[in-house]
Coordinates of C-alpha atoms in Angstrom, one line a residue:
M194 CA -29.2 2.0 3.4
M195 CA -26.0 3.1 1.6
I196 CA -23.7 2.2 4.5
R197 CA -25.3 -1.3 4.7
R198 CA -24.9 -1.6 0.9
L199 CA -21.2 -0.6 1.2
A200 CA -20.8 -3.3 3.9
S201 CA -22.4 -5.9 1.7
L202 CA -20.2 -4.9 -1.3
L203 CA -17.1 -5.3 0.9
L204 CA -18.3 -8.7 2.0
A205 CA -19.2 -9.9 -1.5
G206 CA -17.2 -12.9 -2.4
A207 CA -15.8 -13.5 1.1
A208 CA -17.1 -17.0 1.0
M209 CA -18.2 -18.9 -2.1
P210 CA -21.6 -20.4 -1.7
A211 CA -22.2 -24.1 -2.4
A212 CA -23.4 -24.6 -5.9
V213 CA -24.3 -27.5 -8.2
L214 CA -21.8 -27.4 -11.1
A215 CA -22.1 -29.2 -14.4
A216 CA -18.3 -29.9 -14.5
P217 CA -15.2 -29.4 -12.4
V218 CA -13.8 -25.9 -12.5
L219 CA -10.2 -24.8 -12.1
D220 CA -9.7 -21.7 -10.0
P221 CA -9.1 -18.7 -12.3
V222 CA -5.5 -18.4 -10.9
F223 CA -4.8 -21.5 -13.1
S224 CA -5.9 -19.9 -16.4
D225 CA -4.3 -20.4 -19.8
H226 CA -0.7 -19.2 -19.8
A227 CA -0.2 -19.6 -16.1
V228 CA 3.2 -20.3 -14.5
L229 CA 3.4 -22.8 -11.7
Q230 CA 6.3 -22.8 -9.2
R231 CA 9.0 -25.3 -10.0
D232 CA 10.7 -27.6 -7.4
K233 CA 7.8 -27.5 -5.0
P234 CA 4.7 -29.7 -4.6
I235 CA 2.1 -28.1 -6.8
L236 CA -1.2 -27.3 -5.1
L237 CA -4.2 -26.8 -7.4
W238 CA -7.8 -26.1 -6.5
G239 CA -11.2 -25.3 -7.9
R240 CA -14.9 -26.3 -7.6
A241 CA -17.1 -29.2 -8.5
D242 CA -20.3 -30.9 -7.4
P243 CA -20.1 -31.7 -3.6
G244 CA -18.6 -35.1 -3.1
E245 CA -17.3 -35.4 -6.7
K246 CA -13.9 -37.0 -7.2
V247 CA -11.6 -34.9 -9.4
T248 CA -8.5 -36.1 -11.1
V249 CA -5.9 -33.4 -11.9
T250 CA -3.1 -33.9 -14.4
I251 CA -0.2 -31.8 -15.8
G252 CA 2.3 -33.5 -18.0
S253 CA 3.0 -36.9 -16.3
A254 CA 2.1 -35.5 -12.9
R255 CA -1.3 -36.7 -11.5
G256 CA -3.3 -36.1 -8.3
T257 CA -6.8 -36.6 -7.0
A258 CA -9.2 -34.7 -4.8
T259 CA -12.8 -34.9 -3.6
A260 CA -15.0 -31.8 -3.5
D261 CA -16.2 -31.0 0.0
R262 CA -19.8 -30.1 1.0
S263 CA -19.4 -26.6 -0.3
G264 CA -18.0 -27.9 -3.6
A265 CA -14.4 -26.9 -3.0
W266 CA -11.6 -29.3 -3.9
R267 CA -7.8 -29.1 -3.6
A268 CA -5.2 -31.5 -5.1
E269 CA -1.5 -31.8 -4.6
L270 CA 0.8 -32.9 -7.4
P271 CA 4.5 -33.7 -7.1
K272 CA 7.1 -31.1 -7.7
M273 CA 8.3 -30.6 -11.3
A274 CA 11.4 -29.1 -12.9
A275 CA 11.2 -26.0 -15.1
G276 CA 9.6 -26.6 -18.5
G277 CA 6.5 -26.7 -20.6
P278 CA 4.2 -25.8 -22.2
Y279 CA 1.7 -28.2 -20.7
T280 CA -2.0 -28.7 -20.6
L281 CA -3.5 -28.7 -17.1
S282 CA -6.8 -30.7 -16.7
A283 CA -9.3 -31.4 -13.9
A284 CA -11.5 -34.3 -14.8
G285 CA -14.7 -35.3 -13.1
K286 CA -17.8 -37.3 -14.0
G287 CA -17.3 -37.5 -17.7
T288 CA -16.4 -33.8 -18.0
T289 CA -13.0 -32.0 -17.9
A290 CA -11.9 -28.5 -17.3
S291 CA -8.5 -27.5 -18.8
A292 CA -6.0 -24.7 -19.1
S293 CA -3.4 -24.6 -21.9
D294 CA 0.1 -23.2 -22.4
I295 CA 1.1 -23.8 -18.8
L296 CA 4.7 -23.3 -17.9
I297 CA 6.7 -24.5 -14.8
G298 CA 9.1 -21.9 -13.6
D299 CA 9.4 -19.3 -10.9
V300 CA 6.5 -17.2 -9.6
W301 CA 7.1 -13.8 -8.0
L302 CA 4.4 -11.7 -6.2
C303 CA 4.9 -7.9 -6.5
S304 CA 2.9 -5.7 -4.2
G305 CA 2.8 -2.3 -2.4
Q306 CA 1.5 1.1 -3.2
S307 CA 1.8 3.5 -6.2
N308 CA 5.5 3.1 -6.9
M309 CA 5.0 -0.6 -7.4
E310 CA 1.8 0.1 -9.3
Y311 CA 3.6 2.6 -11.5
P312 CA 3.0 1.2 -15.1
L313 CA 5.7 0.4 -17.7
E314 CA 4.2 2.9 -20.1
R315 CA 5.2 5.8 -17.9
T316 CA 8.8 4.8 -17.3
L317 CA 11.9 6.3 -19.0
A318 CA 12.2 5.2 -22.6
S319 CA 8.9 3.3 -22.2
G320 CA 8.4 2.8 -25.9
T321 CA 11.7 1.1 -26.4
E322 CA 11.3 -1.0 -23.2
I323 CA 7.8 -2.2 -24.3
A324 CA 9.1 -3.0 -27.8
N325 CA 12.0 -5.0 -26.4
G326 CA 10.0 -6.6 -23.6
E327 CA 8.1 -9.2 -25.4
D328 CA 8.9 -12.7 -24.1
P329 CA 6.8 -15.9 -24.5
Q330 CA 8.2 -17.3 -21.3
L331 CA 7.4 -14.2 -19.2
R332 CA 3.8 -14.3 -18.0
L333 CA 1.9 -11.5 -16.2
M334 CA -1.1 -11.3 -14.0
T335 CA -2.6 -8.2 -12.4
V336 CA -5.0 -8.2 -9.5
S337 CA -7.7 -5.6 -9.5
R338 CA -8.3 -3.3 -6.6
R339 CA -10.8 -4.6 -4.2
T340 CA -11.5 -4.8 -0.5
A341 CA -13.4 -7.3 1.7
L342 CA -14.3 -7.6 5.4
A343 CA -13.3 -11.3 5.4
P344 CA -10.8 -13.4 3.4
M345 CA -12.2 -14.2 0.0
A346 CA -11.9 -17.7 -1.5
Q347 CA -11.7 -16.3 -5.1
F348 CA -11.0 -12.9 -6.6
G349 CA -14.1 -10.7 -6.9
N350 CA -13.1 -9.5 -10.4
P351 CA -12.0 -11.4 -13.4
I352 CA -8.4 -12.6 -13.2
G353 CA -6.0 -14.3 -15.7
W354 CA -2.5 -14.7 -17.0
S355 CA -1.2 -13.1 -20.2
V356 CA 2.0 -13.6 -22.2
A357 CA 4.3 -10.5 -22.1
T358 CA 3.5 -8.7 -25.4
K359 CA 3.3 -5.2 -26.6
Q360 CA -0.4 -5.3 -25.7
S361 CA -0.1 -6.7 -22.2
L362 CA 3.1 -4.8 -21.0
P363 CA 2.1 -1.1 -21.0
G364 CA -0.2 -1.2 -18.0
F365 CA 1.8 -3.7 -16.0
S366 CA 4.0 -2.8 -13.0
A367 CA 7.3 -1.4 -14.2
A368 CA 9.4 -2.3 -11.2
C369 CA 7.9 -5.9 -11.2
F370 CA 8.5 -6.2 -15.0
F371 CA 12.1 -5.0 -14.9
M372 CA 12.9 -7.4 -12.0
A373 CA 11.3 -10.3 -13.8
K374 CA 13.0 -9.5 -17.1
D375 CA 16.4 -9.4 -15.4
L376 CA 15.7 -12.8 -13.7
R377 CA 14.6 -14.3 -17.0
A378 CA 18.0 -13.4 -18.4
S379 CA 20.0 -14.7 -15.5
E380 CA 18.0 -17.8 -14.4
N381 CA 16.8 -18.9 -17.9
V382 CA 13.5 -20.3 -16.6
P383 CA 9.9 -19.2 -17.2
I384 CA 8.9 -16.4 -14.8
G385 CA 5.4 -15.6 -13.7
A386 CA 4.9 -12.1 -12.3
I387 CA 1.8 -11.4 -10.2
H388 CA 1.1 -7.7 -9.6
S389 CA -1.2 -6.9 -6.7
S390 CA -0.8 -3.2 -5.6
W391 CA -2.9 -0.2 -4.6
G392 CA -1.6 3.3 -4.7
G393 CA -1.8 5.4 -1.5
T394 CA -2.3 2.4 0.8
Q395 CA -0.8 1.8 4.2
I396 CA 0.7 -1.5 5.2
A397 CA -2.0 -2.6 7.7
P398 CA -4.6 -3.5 5.1
W399 CA -2.2 -5.9 3.5
I400 CA -1.8 -8.1 6.6
D401 CA -4.2 -10.8 7.6
L402 CA -6.3 -9.9 10.7
E403 CA -4.7 -12.5 13.0
S404 CA -1.2 -11.2 12.3
A405 CA -2.3 -7.6 12.5
Q406 CA -4.0 -8.0 15.9
P407 CA -1.1 -6.6 17.9
F408 CA -1.5 -3.3 16.0
E409 CA -5.2 -3.3 15.6
K410 CA -6.6 -4.1 19.0
S411 CA -8.7 -1.0 19.2
N412 CA -10.0 -1.6 15.7
A413 CA -11.0 -5.3 15.8
G414 CA -14.2 -4.6 17.7
L415 CA -15.1 -1.7 15.5
L416 CA -14.6 -3.8 12.4
A417 CA -16.9 -6.5 13.7
L418 CA -19.5 -3.9 14.7
F419 CA -19.3 -2.4 11.2
Q420 CA -20.4 -5.7 9.8
R421 CA -23.5 -5.8 12.1
D422 CA -24.4 -2.1 12.3
P423 CA -22.4 0.3 10.1
L424 CA -24.1 3.4 11.3
E425 CA -23.4 2.6 15.0
A426 CA -19.8 1.8 14.1
N427 CA -19.4 5.2 12.3
R428 CA -20.9 6.9 15.4
R429 CA -18.4 5.3 17.7
F430 CA -15.5 5.9 15.3
G431 CA -16.7 9.5 15.2
E432 CA -15.9 9.8 18.9
R433 CA -12.3 8.8 18.1
W434 CA -12.1 11.3 15.3
T435 CA -13.6 14.2 17.3
S436 CA -11.2 13.5 20.1
W437 CA -8.3 13.8 17.7
W438 CA -9.6 17.1 16.5
T439 CA -10.3 18.6 19.9
E440 CA -6.9 17.6 21.3
R441 CA -5.3 19.7 18.5
V442 CA -7.7 22.5 18.0
G443 CA -9.8 22.7 21.2
N444 CA -13.2 23.4 19.6
A445 CA -16.1 21.2 18.4
P446 CA -17.5 22.6 15.1
W447 CA -19.8 19.6 14.7
R448 CA -21.7 20.9 17.7
D449 CA -21.3 24.6 16.8
S450 CA -20.1 25.3 13.2
S451 CA -19.9 29.0 13.9
L452 CA -16.6 28.3 15.6
L453 CA -15.0 28.1 12.2
S454 CA -14.5 31.0 9.7
W455 CA -16.7 30.3 6.8
K456 CA -16.6 31.5 3.2
P457 CA -19.0 30.8 0.3
M458 CA -17.8 27.8 -1.8
P459 CA -17.4 29.0 -5.4
S460 CA -18.5 25.7 -6.9
V461 CA -18.8 22.0 -6.1
S462 CA -15.4 21.1 -7.5
Y463 CA -11.8 20.6 -6.4
W464 CA -10.7 23.4 -4.0
E465 CA -7.6 24.1 -6.1
S466 CA -10.0 25.6 -8.7
W467 CA -11.7 28.1 -6.4
G468 CA -9.1 30.9 -6.7
D469 CA -8.3 30.9 -3.0
T470 CA -4.5 31.3 -2.8
A471 CA -4.5 29.4 0.5
L472 CA -5.8 26.4 -1.4
R473 CA -3.9 26.6 -4.6
N474 CA -1.5 23.7 -3.7
H475 CA -3.2 22.7 -0.4
D476 CA -2.8 19.1 0.9
G477 CA -4.6 19.0 4.3
L478 CA -8.0 19.3 5.8
V479 CA -10.9 21.6 4.7
W480 CA -14.4 21.8 6.2
A481 CA -17.5 22.0 4.0
R482 CA -21.0 23.0 5.3
R483 CA -24.5 22.8 3.8
K484 CA -27.8 23.5 5.5
V485 CA -31.1 22.0 4.3
A486 CA -34.6 22.6 5.5
L487 CA -37.0 19.7 6.1
T488 CA -40.6 19.5 7.0
A489 CA -41.7 17.5 9.9
E490 CA -43.1 14.9 7.6
E491 CA -39.9 14.6 5.6
A492 CA -37.8 14.3 8.7
K493 CA -39.9 11.3 9.8
K494 CA -39.1 9.4 6.7
G495 CA -35.3 9.4 6.8
A496 CA -33.1 10.0 3.8
V497 CA -30.0 9.1 1.8
L498 CA -27.2 11.6 1.5
S499 CA -25.2 11.5 -1.7
L500 CA -22.0 13.5 -2.0
G501 CA -20.4 12.2 -5.1
V502 CA -16.6 11.5 -5.0
V503 CA -14.7 13.2 -2.1
D504 CA -11.0 13.3 -2.6
D505 CA -9.3 11.7 -0.5
A506 CA -11.3 11.1 2.7
D507 CA -14.4 12.5 4.4
Q508 CA -15.6 12.6 8.0
T509 CA -19.3 13.5 7.6
F510 CA -21.6 14.7 10.3
V511 CA -25.3 15.4 10.2
N512 CA -26.7 17.5 13.0
G513 CA -23.6 16.8 15.1
V514 CA -23.6 13.0 14.7
A515 CA -20.8 11.2 12.8
I516 CA -22.6 9.2 10.1
G517 CA -19.8 8.2 7.6
N518 CA -16.1 8.1 7.0
S519 CA -14.8 6.8 3.7
F520 CA -11.7 7.0 1.6
G521 CA -11.2 6.9 -2.2
W522 CA -10.8 9.2 -5.1
N523 CA -13.2 7.1 -7.1
L524 CA -15.7 6.1 -4.4
K525 CA -19.1 7.9 -4.5
R526 CA -20.3 8.6 -1.0
R527 CA -23.9 7.7 -0.2
Y528 CA -24.9 7.6 3.5
E529 CA -28.2 6.4 5.0
L530 CA -29.8 8.8 7.4
P531 CA -32.5 7.3 9.6
A532 CA -35.3 9.5 10.8
R533 CA -33.8 9.8 14.3
L534 CA -30.9 11.9 12.9
L535 CA -33.1 14.4 11.1
K536 CA -35.4 17.1 12.4
A537 CA -38.0 19.5 11.3
G538 CA -36.5 22.8 10.2
E539 CA -32.9 23.4 9.5
N540 CA -30.5 20.4 9.3
E541 CA -26.8 20.8 9.0
I542 CA -24.4 18.7 6.9
L543 CA -20.8 19.1 8.0
I544 CA -17.9 17.4 6.2
A545 CA -14.2 17.4 7.2
I546 CA -12.4 16.6 3.9
S547 CA -8.8 15.4 4.1
D548 CA -6.5 15.3 1.1
S549 CA -3.0 14.0 1.1
W550 CA -1.8 14.6 -2.5
G551 CA -3.0 16.1 -5.7
F552 CA -6.5 17.6 -6.0
G553 CA -8.7 17.8 -3.0
G554 CA -12.4 18.2 -2.2
F555 CA -15.6 17.5 -4.1
Q556 CA -14.9 16.0 -7.5
G557 CA -18.4 16.9 -8.8
P558 CA -20.4 17.4 -10.9
A559 CA -22.8 19.3 -8.7
E560 CA -25.7 17.2 -9.8
L561 CA -24.4 14.2 -7.8
L562 CA -24.9 15.9 -4.5
S563 CA -28.4 15.4 -3.1
L564 CA -30.6 14.4 -0.1
A565 CA -33.2 11.9 -1.2
I566 CA -36.1 11.6 1.2
Q567 CA -37.3 8.1 1.5
G568 CA -40.4 7.7 -0.7
G569 CA -40.4 11.4 -1.4
E570 CA -38.6 14.4 -2.9
T571 CA -34.9 14.5 -3.8
K572 CA -33.4 17.8 -2.7
A573 CA -30.5 19.1 -4.8
L574 CA -27.3 20.0 -2.8
G575 CA -25.1 21.1 -5.7
S576 CA -24.9 24.7 -4.5
D577 CA -24.9 27.0 -1.4
W578 CA -22.0 25.3 0.4
D579 CA -19.6 27.1 2.6
Y580 CA -16.0 26.1 3.3
A581 CA -13.5 26.8 6.1
L582 CA -9.8 26.1 6.4
S583 CA -8.5 24.1 9.3
P584 CA -5.6 25.4 11.4
A585 CA -2.1 24.8 9.9
G586 CA -0.6 21.5 10.9
V587 CA -3.8 19.7 11.6
V588 CA -3.3 16.8 9.2
D589 CA -3.5 13.1 9.1
P590 CA -6.8 12.4 10.9
P591 CA -7.5 8.9 12.2
R592 CA -9.0 6.5 9.8
P593 CA -11.5 3.7 10.5
P594 CA -10.8 0.0 10.2
W595 CA -13.2 -0.4 7.3
D596 CA -11.2 2.3 5.3
S597 CA -10.2 0.6 2.1
N598 CA -6.9 2.5 2.2
A599 CA -5.9 2.0 5.8
G600 CA -8.4 -0.5 7.3
A601 CA -7.1 -3.6 9.0
S602 CA -6.7 -6.6 6.5
L603 CA -9.3 -5.3 4.0
I604 CA -7.0 -5.4 1.0
Y605 CA -5.3 -8.6 2.1
N606 CA -8.7 -10.3 2.2
A607 CA -9.5 -9.4 -1.4
M608 CA -6.2 -9.1 -3.1
I609 CA -3.8 -11.6 -1.4
A610 CA -6.0 -14.2 0.3
P611 CA -7.6 -15.4 -3.0
L612 CA -4.2 -16.5 -4.2
G613 CA -4.5 -19.3 -1.6
P614 CA -1.4 -21.5 -1.0
L615 CA 0.0 -20.8 -4.5
G616 CA 3.6 -21.8 -4.9
L617 CA 5.9 -18.7 -5.0
K618 CA 9.6 -18.2 -5.4
G619 CA 9.4 -14.9 -3.5
A620 CA 7.7 -11.6 -3.0
A621 CA 8.8 -8.0 -3.7
W622 CA 7.3 -5.2 -1.5
Y623 CA 7.5 -1.5 -2.4
Q624 CA 5.4 0.5 0.0
G625 CA 5.8 3.0 2.9
E626 CA 5.0 6.5 1.7
S627 CA 1.5 6.3 3.3
D628 CA 3.0 5.2 6.6
V629 CA 5.4 8.1 7.0
A630 CA 3.2 9.9 9.5
N631 CA 2.9 6.8 11.7
N632 CA 6.3 5.2 11.1
K633 CA 7.3 4.0 14.6
P634 CA 5.7 0.5 14.5
Y635 CA 6.4 0.0 10.8
A636 CA 9.3 -2.5 11.4
D637 CA 6.9 -4.7 13.5
K638 CA 4.2 -4.4 10.9
L639 CA 6.6 -5.3 8.1
G640 CA 7.6 -8.4 10.1
A641 CA 3.9 -9.2 10.6
L642 CA 3.3 -8.8 6.8
M643 CA 6.1 -11.2 6.0
A644 CA 4.9 -13.8 8.6
S645 CA 1.3 -13.4 7.3
W646 CA 2.1 -14.1 3.7
R647 CA 4.5 -16.9 4.6
K648 CA 1.8 -18.6 6.5
Q649 CA -0.6 -18.3 3.6
F650 CA 1.8 -19.5 1.0
R651 CA 3.0 -22.3 3.3
D652 CA 6.7 -21.3 3.1
P653 CA 8.3 -20.2 6.4
Q654 CA 11.4 -19.1 4.4
L655 CA 9.7 -17.3 1.6
P656 CA 12.1 -14.6 0.4
F657 CA 11.1 -11.0 0.7
L658 CA 12.6 -8.1 -1.2
V659 CA 11.8 -4.7 0.4
V660 CA 12.4 -1.5 -1.5
S661 CA 13.4 1.4 0.8
L662 CA 11.7 4.7 0.0
A663 CA 13.2 6.8 -2.8
N664 CA 14.1 10.4 -2.2
Y665 CA 11.3 13.0 -2.5
G666 CA 10.9 16.6 -1.3
P667 CA 13.1 19.7 -1.0
P668 CA 16.8 19.3 -0.2
Q669 CA 17.8 19.8 3.4
P670 CA 20.7 22.2 4.1
T671 CA 20.9 21.5 7.8
P672 CA 20.2 18.4 9.9
R673 CA 16.6 18.1 11.0
A674 CA 13.9 15.5 11.7
S675 CA 12.6 13.6 8.8
G676 CA 9.6 11.3 8.6
W677 CA 10.9 9.7 5.4
A678 CA 14.2 8.9 7.0
E679 CA 12.4 7.4 10.1
L680 CA 10.4 5.2 7.8
R681 CA 13.5 4.1 5.9
E682 CA 15.1 3.2 9.2
Q683 CA 12.1 1.1 10.1
Q684 CA 12.4 -0.6 6.8
R685 CA 16.1 -1.3 7.4
V686 CA 15.4 -2.6 10.9
G687 CA 12.5 -4.8 9.8
V688 CA 14.7 -6.4 7.1
E689 CA 17.7 -6.8 9.4
R690 CA 15.6 -8.9 11.8
D691 CA 14.7 -11.3 9.0
R692 CA 17.2 -13.9 7.6
H693 CA 15.2 -14.4 4.4
A694 CA 14.6 -10.7 3.5
A695 CA 16.8 -8.2 1.6
L696 CA 16.6 -4.4 1.5
V697 CA 16.7 -2.7 -1.9
V698 CA 18.0 0.9 -1.5
A699 CA 16.3 3.5 -3.8
M700 CA 17.1 6.8 -2.0
D701 CA 19.3 7.8 -4.9
L702 CA 16.8 7.0 -7.6
G703 CA 14.0 9.4 -6.8
E704 CA 13.0 12.8 -8.0
R705 CA 12.7 15.8 -5.6
Q706 CA 9.5 17.1 -7.2
D707 CA 7.8 13.8 -8.1
I708 CA 6.9 11.1 -5.6
H709 CA 6.7 8.7 -8.5
P710 CA 10.2 8.6 -10.1
A711 CA 10.3 7.3 -13.6
N712 CA 13.5 5.3 -13.3
K713 CA 12.0 2.0 -12.5
Q714 CA 14.7 0.2 -14.5
E715 CA 17.3 0.5 -11.8
V716 CA 14.8 -0.4 -9.1
G717 CA 14.1 -3.6 -11.1
R718 CA 17.8 -4.3 -11.5
R719 CA 18.4 -3.9 -7.8
L720 CA 15.4 -6.1 -7.0
A721 CA 16.8 -8.8 -9.3
R722 CA 20.2 -8.6 -7.6
A723 CA 18.6 -9.0 -4.2
A724 CA 16.5 -11.9 -5.6
R725 CA 19.5 -13.8 -6.8
N726 CA 21.1 -13.3 -3.4
V727 CA 18.3 -14.2 -1.1
A728 CA 16.1 -16.4 -3.2
Y729 CA 18.6 -18.2 -5.5
G730 CA 21.5 -18.4 -3.1
K731 CA 24.0 -16.7 -5.4
P732 CA 26.8 -14.5 -4.2
E733 CA 25.2 -11.5 -5.8
P734 CA 26.1 -8.0 -4.4
V735 CA 23.0 -6.4 -2.8
G736 CA 24.8 -3.3 -1.5
P737 CA 26.6 -2.1 1.6
A738 CA 24.8 -2.3 5.0
A739 CA 25.9 -0.4 8.1
A740 CA 26.6 -2.8 10.9
A741 CA 28.1 -0.8 13.8
A742 CA 29.6 2.6 14.8
E743 CA 32.7 2.3 17.1
R744 CA 34.5 5.1 18.9
G745 CA 38.3 4.9 18.8
A746 CA 41.4 7.1 19.2
N747 CA 41.2 8.1 15.6
G748 CA 37.5 9.0 15.5
I749 CA 34.4 7.0 14.9
L750 CA 34.5 4.1 12.6
V751 CA 31.3 3.0 10.8
V752 CA 31.6 -0.7 9.9
F753 CA 29.8 -1.9 6.8
T754 CA 29.0 -5.4 5.6
G755 CA 28.1 -6.5 2.0
V756 CA 30.6 -4.1 0.4
T757 CA 31.9 -5.1 -3.0
G758 CA 35.5 -4.0 -3.1
R759 CA 35.7 -0.7 -1.3
L760 CA 33.6 2.3 -0.6
V761 CA 34.2 5.3 -2.9
P762 CA 32.9 8.8 -2.6
W763 CA 31.8 9.8 -6.0
S764 CA 32.9 13.4 -7.1
G765 CA 35.0 14.1 -4.1
T766 CA 37.3 12.8 -1.4
R767 CA 34.7 12.9 1.4
A768 CA 31.4 11.1 2.0
L769 CA 28.4 13.4 2.3
A770 CA 25.3 13.2 4.6
F771 CA 26.9 11.7 7.7
E772 CA 25.8 13.3 11.0
L773 CA 26.9 13.0 14.6
C774 CA 24.1 13.4 17.2
G775 CA 23.8 13.6 20.9
D776 CA 20.5 12.9 22.7
T777 CA 18.4 15.5 21.0
Q778 CA 17.6 16.4 17.4
E779 CA 19.1 19.9 18.0
S780 CA 22.5 18.3 18.7
C781 CA 22.8 16.7 15.3
R782 CA 25.4 18.2 12.9
F783 CA 27.0 17.2 9.7
A784 CA 30.3 15.4 10.1
E785 CA 33.5 15.0 8.2
A786 CA 33.5 11.4 6.9
V787 CA 36.2 9.6 4.8
P788 CA 35.9 6.0 3.4
E789 CA 38.6 3.6 4.6
G790 CA 38.3 0.4 2.5
A791 CA 35.0 -1.1 3.4
N792 CA 34.3 1.3 6.3
V793 CA 33.9 5.0 6.9
R794 CA 35.8 7.0 9.5
I795 CA 34.1 10.1 11.0
T796 CA 36.2 12.9 12.5
D797 CA 35.3 13.3 16.2
D798 CA 34.5 17.0 16.7
G799 CA 34.7 16.8 20.5
K800 CA 31.0 17.6 21.0
P801 CA 28.7 15.1 22.6
A802 CA 27.9 12.3 20.2
T803 CA 25.9 9.1 21.0
R804 CA 24.6 8.3 17.5
V805 CA 25.7 8.3 13.9
R806 CA 23.1 9.1 11.2
Y807 CA 23.5 8.8 7.4
G808 CA 21.2 10.1 4.7
W809 CA 18.8 11.4 7.3
A810 CA 16.5 13.5 5.2
D811 CA 13.5 13.3 2.9
T812 CA 15.8 13.9 0.0
P813 CA 19.4 13.2 1.1
I814 CA 22.3 14.2 -1.1
T815 CA 24.7 11.3 -1.0
N816 CA 27.8 10.3 -3.0
L817 CA 28.9 7.0 -1.3
Y818 CA 28.9 3.8 -3.4
D819 CA 30.8 0.5 -3.5
E820 CA 32.6 -0.9 -6.6
A821 CA 29.4 -2.6 -7.7
S822 CA 27.9 1.0 -7.9
L823 CA 25.5 0.2 -5.1
P824 CA 24.9 2.7 -2.3
P825 CA 24.5 2.1 1.4
G826 CA 21.0 3.0 2.6
P827 CA 20.2 5.5 5.3
F828 CA 20.6 4.5 8.9
E829 CA 20.9 5.5 12.5
L830 CA 23.3 3.6 14.8
P831 CA 24.4 4.1 18.4
I832 CA 28.1 4.7 19.0
R833 CA 29.7 2.0 21.0

């Protein structure tokens, strides 16, 4: 029952039912204080009685539409120059819907995961920034977290615009605000900033399903099955999950849990609180086990298993059968158990809990854990659990396509699709940390995301600003493999392929011990620089970009484009973090590198070298900038 209920919640709002309305209604995207995109035809939409003619006006602009059989209408008004405020109205049969204080300006969509979600109230000097951030011509809209199995016509939660004030600013995206504030100053037009982000998410959920198909072929069928039969879909996904485990470990604890080394669980709470030194700062996978006795009569009735919140993800088995896999540090797990999964006597609940950051395990309280027999007793499960550690290095299990955090298109359907063909000036994207473990196709996925959104917003040249990952993690004294560097390289390649995208380097703005650096001011400034270059056509510096590595008689020359003035090594005469590599990781070594104008020359050490790397670490220590104080980003280039 719970799994079916979860599916119905995900589907909620996917399509608006036909309804008889007393008056035309404007879509909530067009609420009071909205900003509409200047210099583009203005598309507006809403609902009315089926067949009703609707006249839409804003200022002197006017358009008409007729509601279809479902009651949906869409009108197009001619493009307008920046200005306002205006009143927007939609008039029908003697009644009118309206929105006031509407501005015409530039609309930016900001999206990604937690570093885009990071609120203004947590940034450096946040009190001063909020006090000085009020601006009647800067408007903000935040989209609530939600998923759906199909594209939604409207947002499932209330949505609306607000003026930038001391009340509206603290919880708004800091990076988005600082970009918008900078653009307000330079462009002198109203700015509308839409923030739609979700911490910890991968890129796949943000891409529409058609565009994501090349990466989601194995998931498309499972996703469709989940809509029809969630329990069967979980069973089939469980086969994928168990294959992942057995390939790495070789045993099958869901068949025989004695294969694991069990200890009594001190309490139903986060495992960091248990006093086990192995779990004090543990991010990874831990197994939990609970046995419960049922009578033959109880087993025949079926039951609902409630586990409370499990942080982050759970793969749950009952009597060896995979019955549920969910993600979310605020999602209460409740799984339906039909009678065929239960038996008279001892039944075993086995959960593989995966945590990627922060606290892990059961959130509690213990009272939330139970097994409710259909039409009968509810058995408390708040005690008598055992736990077992997984082998070191067994991390990042597969996740199902209905996973809110990683499932194909689920976030796009609920947090981007409802924006419809809204006119935009551009989009800013800050995401990637959650894709580090699976970074190889990221450049292709980034291209698919940009194509997906451009299709929706009806702008094949919609500018995209992509923030490259900030530095995070311990420093690296010797060259080695780096998942973060690989992801940054995929971001660089994805942007390089696209004529209407710009890369914003942030590897020098992070904090080694905090994945969420507080200096979002400089991220915003660099985003605004990139915006002026790629969206406004201004000769604004966006930072050096490595173009080629060429071998010559005097060493290896790395050629850069986009350099303002010359390249300068801060606090020294040599540039740090350059590497020469042969065909293997073991062949990589740090290299002597000296800037020469807009290029960098690397000393050839006589050892085999086919590649040049720069900043190839989770937390690279770099000192190379141009005269606009902008750094080149990390890269790997073949030596020609």
